[in-house]
Amino acid sequence: MLDKELRSMIGDVKDGRMNRRAFVQRLAAVGLAAPAAYQLLALGGVAMAEGPSAYKPTKRGGGGALKLLWWQGPTLLNPHFATGTKDQDGSRLFYEPLACWDPDGNMKLVLAAEIPSVQNGLLAADGTSVTWKLKPGVKWHDGKPFSADDVVFTWEYTKDPATATVTSGTYRDLKVEKIDDLTVKITFPKPTPFWADAFVGAGAGQILPKHQFADYIGSKSREAPANLAPVGTGPYKFVEFKPGDLIRGVINPDYHMANRPYFDSIEMKGGGDAVSAARAVIQTGEYDFGWNIQVEDDVLLRLEKGGKGKTIYAVGGDTEFIALNFSDPNTEVDGEKSSMKTKHPLFSDPAVRKALSMLVDRDSIKKAIYGRAGRTTANFLNGPEKFVSKNTTWEFSIEKASKLLDDAGWKPGADGIREKDGKKLKLLYQTSINGPRQKTQAIVKQACQKAGIDVELKSVVASVFFSSDVANPDTYPKFYADLEMFQIPLSQPDPSQHMRRYHSRYIASKENKWQGTNFTRWTNKDYDAAIDAADSEMDPVKRAALYIKCNDLMWQDTVFIPAMHRLKVEASANTLRPVISGWANETDNLFDWYREE
Amino acid sequence: MSQYVLRRLMIAIPSLLGISVVLFVVLALAPGDPFAELATNPNVPPEVQAALRAKFGLDDPIYLRYLHWLNAMLHGDWGFSFVSRMDVDTLILQRLPATLYVIGSAQILALLIAIPVGVYAATKPYSLFDQIANTLAFIGFSLPTFFTGLLFILIFSVTLDWLPFVYSTDIKATGIRWVLEMIRQAIMPVAVLGLFQAASMTRFVRSAMLDVIRLDYVTTARAKGLGQAKVIIKHVMRNAMIPVVTLIALQMPAVFGGAIVTEQIFRIPGIGSLLITSILSNDTPVVMAVTFVFACLVVLFNLIADVLYGWLDPRISLR
């Protein structure tokens, strides 16, 4: 669909010449999913309709106990100290944000009363501020009223460098002020098209009660009793917490959503591994829900036969990729390998990069490893739908790859390995230790071998690979290899944070102690310009086009070879109706869960 | 005797100090840091990671960190977990009951099987009973606990649906129902661990008994007309137990360690699983504390063994 046409349609809806339903239907006719259409409307300045809820129970409680199994148990219950999604999940049982994301990536109101938009005057047309109206009558679990003060306090708490919260990145550049008891205004330093980061979602959005944390801001943050015994506004009240083992909660009889929650009590058990978690939910039915079931698909299919549960999937934007190193990992300049002063001796030939991309057999990887949990893709950016490029294709062909290399002058040597100008096509391919990753490595290596490329495989313990330890040569930002494979989660239905990472400004180097996020050391002026433009582009259609352009630039230059678009996999009892979003944490939509008998 | 115990205690202190230095250095040199998972989170700016490292003193030199740790430890402060920001002693105390209950029961089960079977087999060597006991013992200690654990789960939980395979610290029932539930959920882990222990211990008890049973004083006792039971229990067993006590005492810390696998399989929130998750998340203070507790256990059980020797054979403590 043409940009112009789409924009005039959004204009029609704004002016009331077309209704929302007709708009969505027209977009659906050209292959754009309803949620994406709604988002276009929302970010285009039209109030976003809340996603429909499938919640059926007509009264609060009566659902018995809900038993959740998290094979990595939450270790702390302050969401702003969370070291992983497990901690955000545990905290989210009790704390709440202003809004969260539903399975389609629509905004869902939690503590806010209204979704901000230009129409209702809550969102500034130039994107420099957003005003949130809070739900009246919401109470903390200890009976104190929830108000704008708590929202402002959460901002003060998280942005304080001495508190050292892991969410400070979201809050430190904003200004949050109280307008009245039920209104807060966020001011951004520059136009911010994705204004729904602060106070939204489980990652950074959970709001803390001022009266519990006011005395523990800054360096005393660790001493707050509420770090271990949260007092929130959520559907369940805190009862007990044993780090890594157990969280217990009971129904909040004053919960602010009608007829919710359904369950009388909740238990989150931690520990063990993903396979046995799948077994306890799917096969024996000891638990109702199992989190993040990273298990081979044929194992799951076997468990599902005649079992008491099933697997469920949620589509988000997570991509398992192979990154190419654009600098030379084997030459040291000023005490630094993979330095920007070097060029990769083999990858400086685009034919080599293109050939490699053709040697990744996505179909086999899907069949042998991911099954229902993966989708093949040529794109680095795989969601939300409106940001996904339709201009790219992938192909697996050993013949074509070989021909490409032949034409570029890479001829097989006596040992069968291709070479040119005395340089042999020998690559080091590293990843973190993880079953599916090692299998993917093997599949890629085999195809490369057939095409005359020698690939040496290396796997590093995840805790080292993903660490920020400057002294260790095996971390992914140092990238002392030719290829490396992993996944960076896309935790919000907006690609801005994610795509910004590969701007040449953020190249990881000795100078910034390898804290830069662009580890491929790829630089492209067009990419940088598109990212900078998208960061303050308020026109949703133009903005989507910019991110699509960024994706296509990466695809043309073969910076990342996407191996699989990964879905979230969960195990659920047959009778349970969990609501899982690929754009949110598993417990984010917990208030909508119920059981169908 | 008291002087003897005192002497042993004095030796224990420098050993513990030495152990703590080694542990600390090894952990400090190990790669990775507790905030590894934050590295891929786009919400976390690199400065925050650097600030966290500085706040928790991860960038200080090793000797300084050790001295801090030692000083705090001498004041009874075990430090706090980087990952859950909770005091380490609270964390360990929370995990201790489950470990003691499961491992203690397993150890008792092992003793209850090993001693009578080993003793009886030794009194009738190469009899049918002895041969069956030997074969079972060989099978027992050749099968690793992760294998038997999984086998038990498949048989008793999945196929027969008799026992739960997720250990729960939160049983809803009260009174006698609670006790029964506690027993029910411990059956599989205790059996897995206990049978494994019993197998090796049976072999040991049998050979220790055989060594003693052939000695002259036993023949003398028999010649005096004492009954078989009295000879075995009063004269043979007491002496044969000396090496057995050593084995059991020195095995105790190893049992805590060996239970790590069992704790993982059955999701028992014990010290072993705490150690494993802490190692995986590079939570140094917890790893340090748990391993140090293991070290203390080794020293303590050595001491207990020494004292027991003194009681079993008074000549030892006189030297």
Coordinates of C-alpha atoms in Angstrom, one line a residue, chain A residues 228-425:
Chain A
L228 CA 11.7 -8.9 50.0
A229 CA 8.0 -8.4 50.8
P230 CA 6.4 -6.3 48.1
V231 CA 3.3 -4.2 48.8
G232 CA 1.8 -3.6 45.4
T233 CA -1.5 -2.8 43.7
G234 CA -1.7 -6.1 41.8
P235 CA -4.3 -8.9 41.6
Y236 CA -2.5 -10.9 44.3
K237 CA -1.2 -9.9 47.8
F238 CA 2.2 -11.0 48.9
V239 CA 2.4 -13.9 51.4
E240 CA 5.8 -15.5 51.3
F241 CA 9.1 -15.4 49.3
K242 CA 12.0 -17.8 49.3
P243 CA 14.5 -16.7 46.7
G244 CA 14.9 -19.1 43.8
D245 CA 12.4 -21.5 45.3
L246 CA 8.9 -20.1 46.0
I247 CA 6.6 -17.1 45.9
R248 CA 3.2 -17.3 47.4
G249 CA 0.3 -14.8 47.1
V250 CA -3.4 -14.7 47.9
I251 CA -6.3 -12.9 46.1
N252 CA -6.5 -9.1 46.5
P253 CA -10.2 -8.6 47.4
D254 CA -10.0 -4.9 46.6
Y255 CA -8.5 -5.3 43.1
H256 CA -9.3 -2.5 40.8
M257 CA -10.5 -4.5 37.8
A258 CA -14.0 -5.9 37.8
N259 CA -14.5 -9.6 38.4
R260 CA -10.7 -10.1 38.6
P261 CA -8.7 -12.0 39.5
Y262 CA -10.1 -15.5 39.1
F263 CA -7.8 -17.5 41.3
D264 CA -7.9 -17.5 45.1
S265 CA -4.2 -18.0 45.6
I266 CA -1.1 -18.1 43.5
E267 CA 2.2 -20.1 43.8
M268 CA 5.3 -19.7 41.7
K269 CA 7.8 -22.5 42.2
G270 CA 11.3 -22.2 40.9
G271 CA 14.2 -24.4 40.1
G272 CA 15.0 -27.5 37.9
D273 CA 15.2 -27.5 34.2
A274 CA 12.9 -26.8 31.2
V275 CA 12.3 -30.5 30.2
S276 CA 11.1 -31.6 33.6
A277 CA 9.0 -28.4 33.9
A278 CA 7.3 -29.3 30.7
R279 CA 6.8 -32.8 32.1
A280 CA 5.2 -31.5 35.3
V281 CA 2.7 -29.4 33.4
I282 CA 2.0 -31.3 30.2
Q283 CA 2.4 -34.9 31.3
T284 CA 1.6 -35.3 35.0
G285 CA -0.4 -32.0 35.5
E286 CA 1.2 -31.3 38.9
Y287 CA 1.5 -27.6 37.8
D288 CA -0.8 -25.4 35.7
F289 CA 1.7 -23.4 33.8
G290 CA 5.4 -23.8 32.9
W291 CA 7.5 -20.8 31.8
N292 CA 9.8 -20.5 28.8
I293 CA 9.9 -24.1 27.6
Q294 CA 13.1 -24.3 25.6
V295 CA 12.8 -27.9 24.7
E296 CA 13.1 -29.7 21.4
D297 CA 9.8 -29.9 19.6
D298 CA 9.7 -33.7 19.2
V299 CA 10.1 -34.0 23.0
L300 CA 7.1 -31.7 23.5
L301 CA 5.1 -33.6 20.9
R302 CA 5.8 -36.8 22.8
L303 CA 4.8 -35.3 26.1
E304 CA 1.6 -33.9 24.6
K305 CA 0.3 -37.3 23.6
G306 CA -2.6 -38.0 26.0
G307 CA -1.2 -35.6 28.4
K308 CA -2.9 -33.1 30.7
G309 CA -1.5 -30.1 29.1
K310 CA -0.2 -28.6 25.9
T311 CA 2.3 -26.0 24.6
I312 CA 1.2 -22.6 23.7
Y313 CA 3.1 -20.0 21.5
A314 CA 3.3 -16.3 21.4
V315 CA 4.7 -14.3 18.5
G316 CA 7.1 -11.5 19.3
G317 CA 10.2 -10.1 17.6
D318 CA 13.0 -12.3 18.9
T319 CA 15.5 -13.3 16.2
E320 CA 18.3 -15.8 16.6
F321 CA 21.0 -14.5 14.4
I322 CA 24.6 -15.1 13.2
A323 CA 26.6 -11.8 13.3
L324 CA 29.5 -11.2 11.0
N325 CA 32.6 -9.4 12.3
F326 CA 33.6 -6.5 10.0
S327 CA 36.9 -6.0 11.8
D328 CA 39.8 -8.4 12.0
P329 CA 39.8 -10.6 15.1
N330 CA 43.3 -11.9 14.4
T331 CA 45.3 -8.8 14.1
E332 CA 46.2 -6.7 17.2
V333 CA 46.4 -2.9 16.9
D334 CA 47.3 -0.9 20.0
G335 CA 46.6 -3.9 22.2
E336 CA 43.1 -4.4 20.7
K337 CA 41.9 -7.2 18.5
S338 CA 38.8 -6.7 16.3
S339 CA 39.9 -3.0 16.2
M340 CA 38.1 -0.4 14.0
K341 CA 41.5 0.3 12.5
T342 CA 41.4 -3.1 10.8
K343 CA 39.2 -4.6 8.1
H344 CA 38.1 -8.3 8.1
P345 CA 40.4 -10.0 5.6
L346 CA 37.7 -12.3 4.2
F347 CA 34.4 -10.4 4.9
S348 CA 35.6 -7.3 3.1
D349 CA 34.6 -9.3 0.0
P350 CA 30.8 -9.0 -0.1
A351 CA 30.6 -12.3 -2.1
V352 CA 31.9 -14.2 0.9
R353 CA 29.2 -12.7 3.2
K354 CA 26.5 -13.4 0.6
A355 CA 27.7 -17.0 0.2
L356 CA 27.6 -17.5 3.9
S357 CA 24.1 -16.3 4.1
M358 CA 23.1 -18.9 1.4
L359 CA 24.7 -21.6 3.5
V360 CA 22.4 -21.2 6.4
D361 CA 19.7 -23.8 5.9
R362 CA 16.8 -22.3 7.8
D363 CA 14.4 -25.1 6.8
S364 CA 16.6 -27.7 8.3
I365 CA 17.2 -25.6 11.4
K366 CA 13.5 -25.2 11.9
K367 CA 12.8 -28.9 11.2
A368 CA 15.6 -30.3 13.4
I369 CA 15.5 -27.8 16.2
Y370 CA 12.7 -25.3 16.6
G371 CA 9.7 -27.0 15.1
R372 CA 6.6 -25.0 16.1
A373 CA 8.7 -22.6 18.1
G374 CA 10.3 -21.0 15.1
R375 CA 9.6 -19.2 11.8
T376 CA 12.1 -18.9 9.0
T377 CA 13.0 -15.4 8.0
A378 CA 15.4 -13.2 6.0
N379 CA 14.9 -10.2 8.3
F380 CA 16.8 -9.1 11.3
L381 CA 13.7 -7.1 12.5
N382 CA 10.8 -9.5 12.7
G383 CA 8.2 -7.5 14.6
P384 CA 5.9 -5.8 15.2
E385 CA 4.3 -6.5 11.8
K386 CA 4.3 -2.9 10.5
F387 CA 8.1 -2.7 10.9
V388 CA 8.8 -6.0 9.0
S389 CA 10.3 -5.7 5.6
K390 CA 8.7 -7.4 2.6
N391 CA 11.7 -6.6 0.4
T392 CA 13.9 -9.4 1.5
T393 CA 14.2 -13.1 0.7
W394 CA 16.5 -15.9 1.9
E395 CA 17.7 -18.9 -0.1
F396 CA 19.7 -22.0 0.9
S397 CA 21.8 -23.3 -2.0
I398 CA 25.2 -24.8 -1.7
E399 CA 25.6 -24.7 -5.6
K400 CA 24.8 -21.0 -5.8
A401 CA 27.0 -20.2 -2.9
S402 CA 29.9 -22.1 -4.5
K403 CA 29.3 -20.3 -7.8
L404 CA 29.3 -17.0 -6.1
L405 CA 32.7 -17.8 -4.5
D406 CA 34.1 -19.2 -7.8
D407 CA 33.1 -16.0 -9.6
A408 CA 34.7 -13.9 -6.9
G409 CA 38.0 -15.8 -7.4
W410 CA 37.9 -18.0 -4.3
K411 CA 39.2 -21.3 -5.7
P412 CA 39.5 -24.6 -3.8
G413 CA 43.0 -25.4 -2.7
A414 CA 44.7 -28.8 -2.4
D415 CA 42.9 -29.4 0.9
G416 CA 39.5 -28.5 -0.6
I417 CA 39.3 -25.2 1.2
R418 CA 38.9 -22.2 -0.9
E419 CA 41.6 -19.5 -1.1
K420 CA 42.4 -16.3 -2.8
D421 CA 45.6 -14.2 -2.7
G422 CA 47.0 -16.6 -0.1
K423 CA 44.1 -16.2 2.3
K424 CA 42.1 -19.3 3.2
L425 CA 38.4 -19.3 3.9

